[in-house]
Tab-separated table of C-alpha atoms in Angstrom:
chain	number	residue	atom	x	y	z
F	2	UNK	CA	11.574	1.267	-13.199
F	3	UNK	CA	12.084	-0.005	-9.568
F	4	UNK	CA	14.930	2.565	-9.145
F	5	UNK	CA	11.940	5.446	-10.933
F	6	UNK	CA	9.157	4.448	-8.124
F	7	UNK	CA	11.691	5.028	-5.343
F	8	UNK	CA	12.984	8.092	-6.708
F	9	UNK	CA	9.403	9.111	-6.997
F	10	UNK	CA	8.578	8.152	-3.405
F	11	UNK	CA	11.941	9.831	-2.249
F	12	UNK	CA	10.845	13.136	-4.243
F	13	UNK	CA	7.102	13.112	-2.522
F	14	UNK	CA	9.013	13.410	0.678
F	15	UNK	CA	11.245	15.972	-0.117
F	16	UNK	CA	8.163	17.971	-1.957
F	17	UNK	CA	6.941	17.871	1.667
F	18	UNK	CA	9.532	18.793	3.866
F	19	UNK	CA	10.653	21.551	1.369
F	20	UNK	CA	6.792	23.270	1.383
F	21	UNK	CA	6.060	23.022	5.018
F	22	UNK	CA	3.981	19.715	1.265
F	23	UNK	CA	-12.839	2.011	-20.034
F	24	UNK	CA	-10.718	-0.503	-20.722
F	25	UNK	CA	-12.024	-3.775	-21.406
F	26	UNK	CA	-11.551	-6.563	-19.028
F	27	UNK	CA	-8.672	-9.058	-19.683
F	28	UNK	CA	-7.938	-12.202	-18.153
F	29	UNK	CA	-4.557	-13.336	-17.059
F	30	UNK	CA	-3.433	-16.999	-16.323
F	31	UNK	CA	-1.626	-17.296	-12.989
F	32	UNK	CA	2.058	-18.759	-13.462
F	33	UNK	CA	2.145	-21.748	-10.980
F	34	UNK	CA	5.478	-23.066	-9.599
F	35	UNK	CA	4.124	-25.712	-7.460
F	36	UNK	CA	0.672	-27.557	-6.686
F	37	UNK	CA	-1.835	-26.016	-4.701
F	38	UNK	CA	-1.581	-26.261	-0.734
F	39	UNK	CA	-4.601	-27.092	1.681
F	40	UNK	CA	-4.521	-23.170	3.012
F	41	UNK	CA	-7.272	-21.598	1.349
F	42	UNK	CA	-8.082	-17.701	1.582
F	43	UNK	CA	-11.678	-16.628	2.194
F	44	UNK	CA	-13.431	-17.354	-1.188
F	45	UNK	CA	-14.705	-13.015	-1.232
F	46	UNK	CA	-11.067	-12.085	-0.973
F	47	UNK	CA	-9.081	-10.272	-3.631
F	48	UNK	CA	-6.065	-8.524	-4.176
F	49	UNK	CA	-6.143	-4.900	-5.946
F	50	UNK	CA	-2.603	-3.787	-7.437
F	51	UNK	CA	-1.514	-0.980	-9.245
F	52	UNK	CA	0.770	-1.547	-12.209
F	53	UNK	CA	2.486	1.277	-13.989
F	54	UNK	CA	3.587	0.768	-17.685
F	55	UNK	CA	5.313	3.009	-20.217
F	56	UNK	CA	3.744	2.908	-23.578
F	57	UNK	CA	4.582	4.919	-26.562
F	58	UNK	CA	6.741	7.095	-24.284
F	59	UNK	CA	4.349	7.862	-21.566
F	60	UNK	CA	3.329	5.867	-18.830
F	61	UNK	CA	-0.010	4.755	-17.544
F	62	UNK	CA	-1.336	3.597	-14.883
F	63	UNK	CA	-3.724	0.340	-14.795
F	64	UNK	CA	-5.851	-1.272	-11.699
F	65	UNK	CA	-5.528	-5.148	-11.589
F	66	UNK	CA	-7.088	-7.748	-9.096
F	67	UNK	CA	-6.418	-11.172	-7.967
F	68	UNK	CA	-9.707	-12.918	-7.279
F	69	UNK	CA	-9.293	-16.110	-5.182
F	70	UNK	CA	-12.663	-17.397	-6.260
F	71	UNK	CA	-11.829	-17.612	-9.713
F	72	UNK	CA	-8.016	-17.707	-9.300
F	73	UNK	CA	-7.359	-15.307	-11.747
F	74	UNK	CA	-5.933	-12.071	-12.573
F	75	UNK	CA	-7.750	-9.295	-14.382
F	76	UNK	CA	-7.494	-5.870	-15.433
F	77	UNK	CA	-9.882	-3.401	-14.246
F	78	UNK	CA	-9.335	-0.296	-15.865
F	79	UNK	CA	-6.844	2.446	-16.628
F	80	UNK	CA	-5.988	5.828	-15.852
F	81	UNK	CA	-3.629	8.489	-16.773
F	82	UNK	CA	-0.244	8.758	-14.725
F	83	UNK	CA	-0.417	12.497	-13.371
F	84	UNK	CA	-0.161	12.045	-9.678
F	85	UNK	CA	3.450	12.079	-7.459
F	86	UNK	CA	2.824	8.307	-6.631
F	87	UNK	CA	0.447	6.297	-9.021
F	88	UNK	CA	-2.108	4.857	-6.454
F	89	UNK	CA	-5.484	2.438	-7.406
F	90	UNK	CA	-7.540	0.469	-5.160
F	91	UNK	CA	-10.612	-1.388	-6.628
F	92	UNK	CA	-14.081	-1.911	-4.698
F	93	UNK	CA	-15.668	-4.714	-5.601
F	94	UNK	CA	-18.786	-3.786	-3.799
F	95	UNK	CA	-19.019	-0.381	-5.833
F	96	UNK	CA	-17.150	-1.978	-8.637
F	97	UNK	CA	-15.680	1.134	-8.464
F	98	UNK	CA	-12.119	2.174	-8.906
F	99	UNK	CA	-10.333	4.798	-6.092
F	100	UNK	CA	-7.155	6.444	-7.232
F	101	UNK	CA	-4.641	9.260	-7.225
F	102	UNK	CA	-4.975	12.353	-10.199
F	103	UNK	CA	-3.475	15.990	-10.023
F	104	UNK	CA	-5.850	18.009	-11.785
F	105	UNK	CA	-4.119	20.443	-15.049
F	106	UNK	CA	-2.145	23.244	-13.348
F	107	UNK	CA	-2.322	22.528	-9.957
F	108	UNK	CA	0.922	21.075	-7.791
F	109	UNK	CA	-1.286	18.700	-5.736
F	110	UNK	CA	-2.786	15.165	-5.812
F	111	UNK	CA	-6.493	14.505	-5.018
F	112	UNK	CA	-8.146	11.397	-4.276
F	113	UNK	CA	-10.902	10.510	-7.287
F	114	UNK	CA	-13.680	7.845	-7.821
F	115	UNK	CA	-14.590	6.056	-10.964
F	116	UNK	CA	-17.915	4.320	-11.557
F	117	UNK	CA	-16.425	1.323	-14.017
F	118	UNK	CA	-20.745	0.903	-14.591
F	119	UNK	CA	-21.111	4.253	-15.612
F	120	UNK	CA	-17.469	5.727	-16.417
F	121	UNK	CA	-18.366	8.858	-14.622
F	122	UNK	CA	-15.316	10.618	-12.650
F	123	UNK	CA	-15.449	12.363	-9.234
F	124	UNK	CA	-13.097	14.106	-7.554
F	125	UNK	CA	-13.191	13.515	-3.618
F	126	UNK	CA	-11.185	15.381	-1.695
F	127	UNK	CA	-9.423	19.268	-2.143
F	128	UNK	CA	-7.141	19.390	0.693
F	129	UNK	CA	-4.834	16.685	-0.064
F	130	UNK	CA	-1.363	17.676	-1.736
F	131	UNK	CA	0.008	14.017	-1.675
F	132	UNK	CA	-1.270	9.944	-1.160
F	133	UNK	CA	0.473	6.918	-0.271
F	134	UNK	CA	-2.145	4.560	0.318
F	135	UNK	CA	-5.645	3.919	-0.002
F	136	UNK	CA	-7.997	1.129	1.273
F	137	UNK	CA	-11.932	1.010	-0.120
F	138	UNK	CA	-14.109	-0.192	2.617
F	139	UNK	CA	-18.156	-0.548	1.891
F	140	UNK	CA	-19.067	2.601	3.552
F	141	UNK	CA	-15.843	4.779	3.923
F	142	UNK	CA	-12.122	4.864	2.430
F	143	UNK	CA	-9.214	4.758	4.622
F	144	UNK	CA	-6.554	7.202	3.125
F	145	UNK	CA	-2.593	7.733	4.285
F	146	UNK	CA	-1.802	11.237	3.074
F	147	UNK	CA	-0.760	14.979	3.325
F	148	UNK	CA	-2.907	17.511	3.693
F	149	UNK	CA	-2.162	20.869	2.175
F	150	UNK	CA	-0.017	23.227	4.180
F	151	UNK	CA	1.149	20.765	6.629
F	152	UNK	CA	4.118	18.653	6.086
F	153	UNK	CA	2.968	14.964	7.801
F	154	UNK	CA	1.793	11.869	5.872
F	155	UNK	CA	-1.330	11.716	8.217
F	156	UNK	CA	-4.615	8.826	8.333
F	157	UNK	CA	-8.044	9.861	7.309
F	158	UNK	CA	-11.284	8.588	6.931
F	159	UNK	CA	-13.584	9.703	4.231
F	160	UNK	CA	-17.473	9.215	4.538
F	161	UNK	CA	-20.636	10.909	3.672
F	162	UNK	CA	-17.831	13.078	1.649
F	163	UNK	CA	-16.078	14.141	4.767
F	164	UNK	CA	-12.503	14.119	5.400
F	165	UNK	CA	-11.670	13.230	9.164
F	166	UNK	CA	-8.121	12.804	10.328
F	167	UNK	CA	-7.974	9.795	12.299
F	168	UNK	CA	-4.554	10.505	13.917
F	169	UNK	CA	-4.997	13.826	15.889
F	170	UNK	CA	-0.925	14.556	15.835
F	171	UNK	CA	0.637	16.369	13.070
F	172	UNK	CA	3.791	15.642	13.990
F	173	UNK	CA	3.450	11.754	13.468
F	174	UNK	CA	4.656	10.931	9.813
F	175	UNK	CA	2.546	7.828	8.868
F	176	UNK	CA	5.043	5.676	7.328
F	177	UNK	CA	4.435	2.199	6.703
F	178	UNK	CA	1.317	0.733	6.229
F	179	UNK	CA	-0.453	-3.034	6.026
F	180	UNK	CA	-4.078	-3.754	6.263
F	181	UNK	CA	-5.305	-7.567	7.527
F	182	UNK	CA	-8.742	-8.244	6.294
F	183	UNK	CA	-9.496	-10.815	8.875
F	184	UNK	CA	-9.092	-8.460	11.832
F	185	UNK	CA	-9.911	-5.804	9.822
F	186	UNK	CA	-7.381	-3.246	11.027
F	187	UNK	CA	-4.788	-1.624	9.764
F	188	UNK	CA	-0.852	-1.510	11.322
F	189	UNK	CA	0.891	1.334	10.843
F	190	UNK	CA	4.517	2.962	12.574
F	191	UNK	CA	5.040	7.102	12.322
F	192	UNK	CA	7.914	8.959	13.092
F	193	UNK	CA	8.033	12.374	14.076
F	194	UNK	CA	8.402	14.589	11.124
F	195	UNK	CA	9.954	17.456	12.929
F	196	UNK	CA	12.901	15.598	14.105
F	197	UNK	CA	13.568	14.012	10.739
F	198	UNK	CA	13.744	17.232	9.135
F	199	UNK	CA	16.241	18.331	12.496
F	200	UNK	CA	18.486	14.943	11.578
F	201	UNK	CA	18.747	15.825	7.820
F	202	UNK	CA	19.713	19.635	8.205
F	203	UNK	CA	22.375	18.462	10.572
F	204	UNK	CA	23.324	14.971	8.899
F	205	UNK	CA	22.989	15.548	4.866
F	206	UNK	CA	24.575	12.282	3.804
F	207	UNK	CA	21.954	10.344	5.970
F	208	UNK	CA	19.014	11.359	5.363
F	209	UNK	CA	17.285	7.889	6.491
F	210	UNK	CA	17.679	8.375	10.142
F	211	UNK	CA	14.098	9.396	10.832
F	212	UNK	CA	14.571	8.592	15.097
F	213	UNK	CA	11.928	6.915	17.022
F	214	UNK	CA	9.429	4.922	15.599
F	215	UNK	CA	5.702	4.214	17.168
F	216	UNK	CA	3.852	1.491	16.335
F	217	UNK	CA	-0.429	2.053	15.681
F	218	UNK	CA	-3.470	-0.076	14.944
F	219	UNK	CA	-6.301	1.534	13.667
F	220	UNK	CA	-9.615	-0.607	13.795
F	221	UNK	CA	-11.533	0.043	11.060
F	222	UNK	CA	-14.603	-1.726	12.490
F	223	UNK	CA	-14.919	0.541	15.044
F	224	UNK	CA	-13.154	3.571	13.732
F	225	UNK	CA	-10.467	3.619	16.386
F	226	UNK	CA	-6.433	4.145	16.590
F	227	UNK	CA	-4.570	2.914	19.694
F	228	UNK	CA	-0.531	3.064	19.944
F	229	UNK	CA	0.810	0.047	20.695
F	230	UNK	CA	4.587	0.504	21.359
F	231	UNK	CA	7.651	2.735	20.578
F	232	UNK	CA	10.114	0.973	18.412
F	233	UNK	CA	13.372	1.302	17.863
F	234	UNK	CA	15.021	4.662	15.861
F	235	UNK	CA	15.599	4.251	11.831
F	236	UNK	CA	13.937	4.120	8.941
F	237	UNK	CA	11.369	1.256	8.318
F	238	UNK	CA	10.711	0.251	4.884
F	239	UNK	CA	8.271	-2.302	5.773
F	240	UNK	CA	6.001	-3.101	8.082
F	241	UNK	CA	3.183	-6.475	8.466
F	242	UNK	CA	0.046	-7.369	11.115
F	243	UNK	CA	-0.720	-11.221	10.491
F	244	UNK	CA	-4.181	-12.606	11.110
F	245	UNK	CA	-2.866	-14.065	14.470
F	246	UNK	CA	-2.313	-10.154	15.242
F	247	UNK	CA	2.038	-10.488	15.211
F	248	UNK	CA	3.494	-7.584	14.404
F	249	UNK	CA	6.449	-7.356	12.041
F	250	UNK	CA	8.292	-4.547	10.816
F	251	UNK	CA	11.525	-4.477	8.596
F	252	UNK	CA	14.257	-2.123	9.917
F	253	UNK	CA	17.076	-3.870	8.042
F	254	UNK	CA	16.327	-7.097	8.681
F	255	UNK	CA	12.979	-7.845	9.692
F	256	UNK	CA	12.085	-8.267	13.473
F	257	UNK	CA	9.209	-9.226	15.149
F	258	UNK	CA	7.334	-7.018	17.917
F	259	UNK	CA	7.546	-9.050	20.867
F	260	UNK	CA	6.878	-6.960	24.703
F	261	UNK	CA	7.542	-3.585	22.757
F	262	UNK	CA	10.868	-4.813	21.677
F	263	UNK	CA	11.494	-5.694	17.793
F	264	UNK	CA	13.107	-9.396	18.164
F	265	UNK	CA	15.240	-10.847	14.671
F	266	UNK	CA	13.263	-12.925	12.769
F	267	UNK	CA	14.198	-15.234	10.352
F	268	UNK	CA	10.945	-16.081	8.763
F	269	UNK	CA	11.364	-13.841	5.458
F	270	UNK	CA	14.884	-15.016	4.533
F	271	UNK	CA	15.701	-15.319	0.861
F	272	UNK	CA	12.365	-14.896	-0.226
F	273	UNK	CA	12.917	-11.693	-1.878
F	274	UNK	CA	10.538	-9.525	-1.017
F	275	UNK	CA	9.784	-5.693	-1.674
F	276	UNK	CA	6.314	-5.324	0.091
F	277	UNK	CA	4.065	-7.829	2.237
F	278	UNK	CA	0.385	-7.269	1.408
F	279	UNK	CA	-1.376	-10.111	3.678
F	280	UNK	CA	0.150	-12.453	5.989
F	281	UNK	CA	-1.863	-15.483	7.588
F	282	UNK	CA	-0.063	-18.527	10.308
F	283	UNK	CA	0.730	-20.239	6.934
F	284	UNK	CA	1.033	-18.083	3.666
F	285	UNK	CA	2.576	-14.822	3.228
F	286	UNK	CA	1.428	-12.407	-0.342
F	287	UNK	CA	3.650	-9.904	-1.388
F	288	UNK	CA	5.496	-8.413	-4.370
F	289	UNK	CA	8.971	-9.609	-5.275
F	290	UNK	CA	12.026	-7.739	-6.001
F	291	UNK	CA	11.436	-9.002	-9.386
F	292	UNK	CA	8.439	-7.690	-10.054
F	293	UNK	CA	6.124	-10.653	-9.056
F	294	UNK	CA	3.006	-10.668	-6.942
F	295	UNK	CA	3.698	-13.940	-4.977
F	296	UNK	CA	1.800	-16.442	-2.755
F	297	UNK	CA	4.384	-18.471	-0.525
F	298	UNK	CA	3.540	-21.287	1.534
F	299	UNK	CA	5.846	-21.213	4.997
F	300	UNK	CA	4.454	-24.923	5.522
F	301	UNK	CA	5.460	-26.807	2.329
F	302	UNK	CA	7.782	-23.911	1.217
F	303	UNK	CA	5.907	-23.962	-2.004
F	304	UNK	CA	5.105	-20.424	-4.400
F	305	UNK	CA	3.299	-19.591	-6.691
F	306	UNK	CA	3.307	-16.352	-9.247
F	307	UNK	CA	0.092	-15.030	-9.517
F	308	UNK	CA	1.354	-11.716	-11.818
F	309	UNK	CA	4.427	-10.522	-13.172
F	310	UNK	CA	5.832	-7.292	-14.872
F	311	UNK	CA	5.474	-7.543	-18.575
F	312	UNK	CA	9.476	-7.682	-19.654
F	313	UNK	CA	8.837	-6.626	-22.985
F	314	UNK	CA	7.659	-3.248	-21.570
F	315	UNK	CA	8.863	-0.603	-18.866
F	316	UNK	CA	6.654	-1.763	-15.739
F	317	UNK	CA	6.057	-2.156	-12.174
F	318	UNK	CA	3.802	-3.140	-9.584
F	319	UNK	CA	3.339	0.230	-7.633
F	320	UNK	CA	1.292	-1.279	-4.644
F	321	UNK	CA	-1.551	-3.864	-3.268
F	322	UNK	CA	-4.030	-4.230	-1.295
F	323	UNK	CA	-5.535	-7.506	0.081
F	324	UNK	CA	-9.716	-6.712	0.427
F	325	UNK	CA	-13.250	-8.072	0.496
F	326	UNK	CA	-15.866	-8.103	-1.942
């Protein structure tokens, strides 16, 4: 399955370059591998993750979240499995779910809106040909994606049912992306999508050398982007803003930002992870190579499982989110 979301991911680029492109709610116990530490999230905090599941031989794509208030996980809905990259995010405000659907006959992926009050379905946008990410705010959505007829993973803003791209450059390919809820921005690195596609027509058996990388923070708060550095060439598959406002970005190994240079840090050895969703000074959230969706204590070096991939089926965790209510 791991090996299906990649391919998946891979193929959504490709796509791009080459076109230039209710269900009841159920409570699950959180699997706890040590005692609790004195680091306590913010109470109105969740986690929103997207879990993908093949069941009588089509798959399906369901919203969970972690609530810290009740420290529990629990299905929010599902939704059919149409898009290039099955994306949910929950608002707990709207208690609403946000998530990717292409619509019969068409080759692109909108971004839709269910009311899980009323069960009503909107569609939101008709530009979009592809999403990567999307983060529910009270009074907009943040969304990573690709418009139709360009070729650029780009950020946008959607309020009052407007579309606004937040980074004015087409050429920047938004890559990586992590959202902090107590700063309330949003880290991000792009590479320039022209030269990538330059690199792979000359270099076919490395197709991962996407050259320079810059480094963003949007604000959400006050609707702003500012660059903060050029990074190093490659191809990140990871990138993290902690809530003491460190920048880390895996490129390999991971490094920390540090004077506009990426410095080697140690700090996520052997913990296995495939994506960071929140970072704080003493506990990191993320989802294993396994298949988890861990809390790890750097402190104590205690962790705890709050979900995991049901073995029994075909599954993955797709992506998370940490939010507010």
């Amino acid at each position: 399955m791991r090996a299906r979301k990649k391919f998946l991911v891979w193929l959504c680029i490709v796509s791009i370059i080459l076109m230039s492109g209710c269900t009841p709610k159920k409570e699950v116990k959180s699997q706890e591998t040590s005692k609790e530490t004195k680091q306590d999230i913010k109470k109105d905090y969740y986690i929103s993750f997207t879990v993908t599941k093949e069941e009588n031989n089509e798959f399906n794509t369901y919203n969970y979240i972690y609530d810290f208030e009740t420290d529990k996980v629990e299905l929010k809905d599902r939704v059919p499995y149409t898009s290039q990259y099955p994306l949910t995010a929950y608002s707990y405000s709207e208690n609403a779910l946000y998530y990717t659907h292409r619509r019969d006959g068409e080759r692109s992926d909108e971004v839709y809106r269910k009311d899980l009050t009323t069960g009503k379905t909107e569609c939101l946008t008709d530009t979009i040909f592809a999403v990567n990410y999307i983060f529910p705010f009270k009074d907009k959505i943040y969304i990573a994606a690709v418009e139709k007829k360009t070729r650029a993973v780009g950020l946008f803003k959607y309020q009052n049912k407007k579309l606004q791209r937040l980074l004015e450059d087409k050429d920047a390919f938004v890559w990586q992306v992590n959202y902090n809820p107590d700063l309330d921005q949003i880290v991000f690195n792009t590479y320039s999508d022209d030269e990538a596609a330059r690199r792979a027509e000359k270099n076919e058996e490395d197709k991962e050398i996407m050259g320079m990388n810059s480094i963003y923070i949007a604000d959400v708060k006050k609707d702003s982007v500012k660059k903060i550095s050029e990074s190093e060439e490659g191809y990140m598959t990871g990138i993290i803003l902690d809530s003491a406002e460190n920048i880390y970005y895996q490129l390999g190994g991971y490094k920390q930002l540090k004077n506009g240079k990426g410095i080697e840090s140690l700090k996520f050895d052997e913990l296995n992870i495939d994506k960071v969703i929140y970072m704080n000074q003493a506990e990191i959230y993320y989802i294993s190579e396994k298949g988890e969706l861990v809390k790890y204590n750097f402190e104590n070096g205690k962790k705890k499982v709050l979900y995991t991939v049901e073995e029994e089926l075909l599954s993955e965790i797709n992506n998370a989110v940490m939010l507010k209510k």
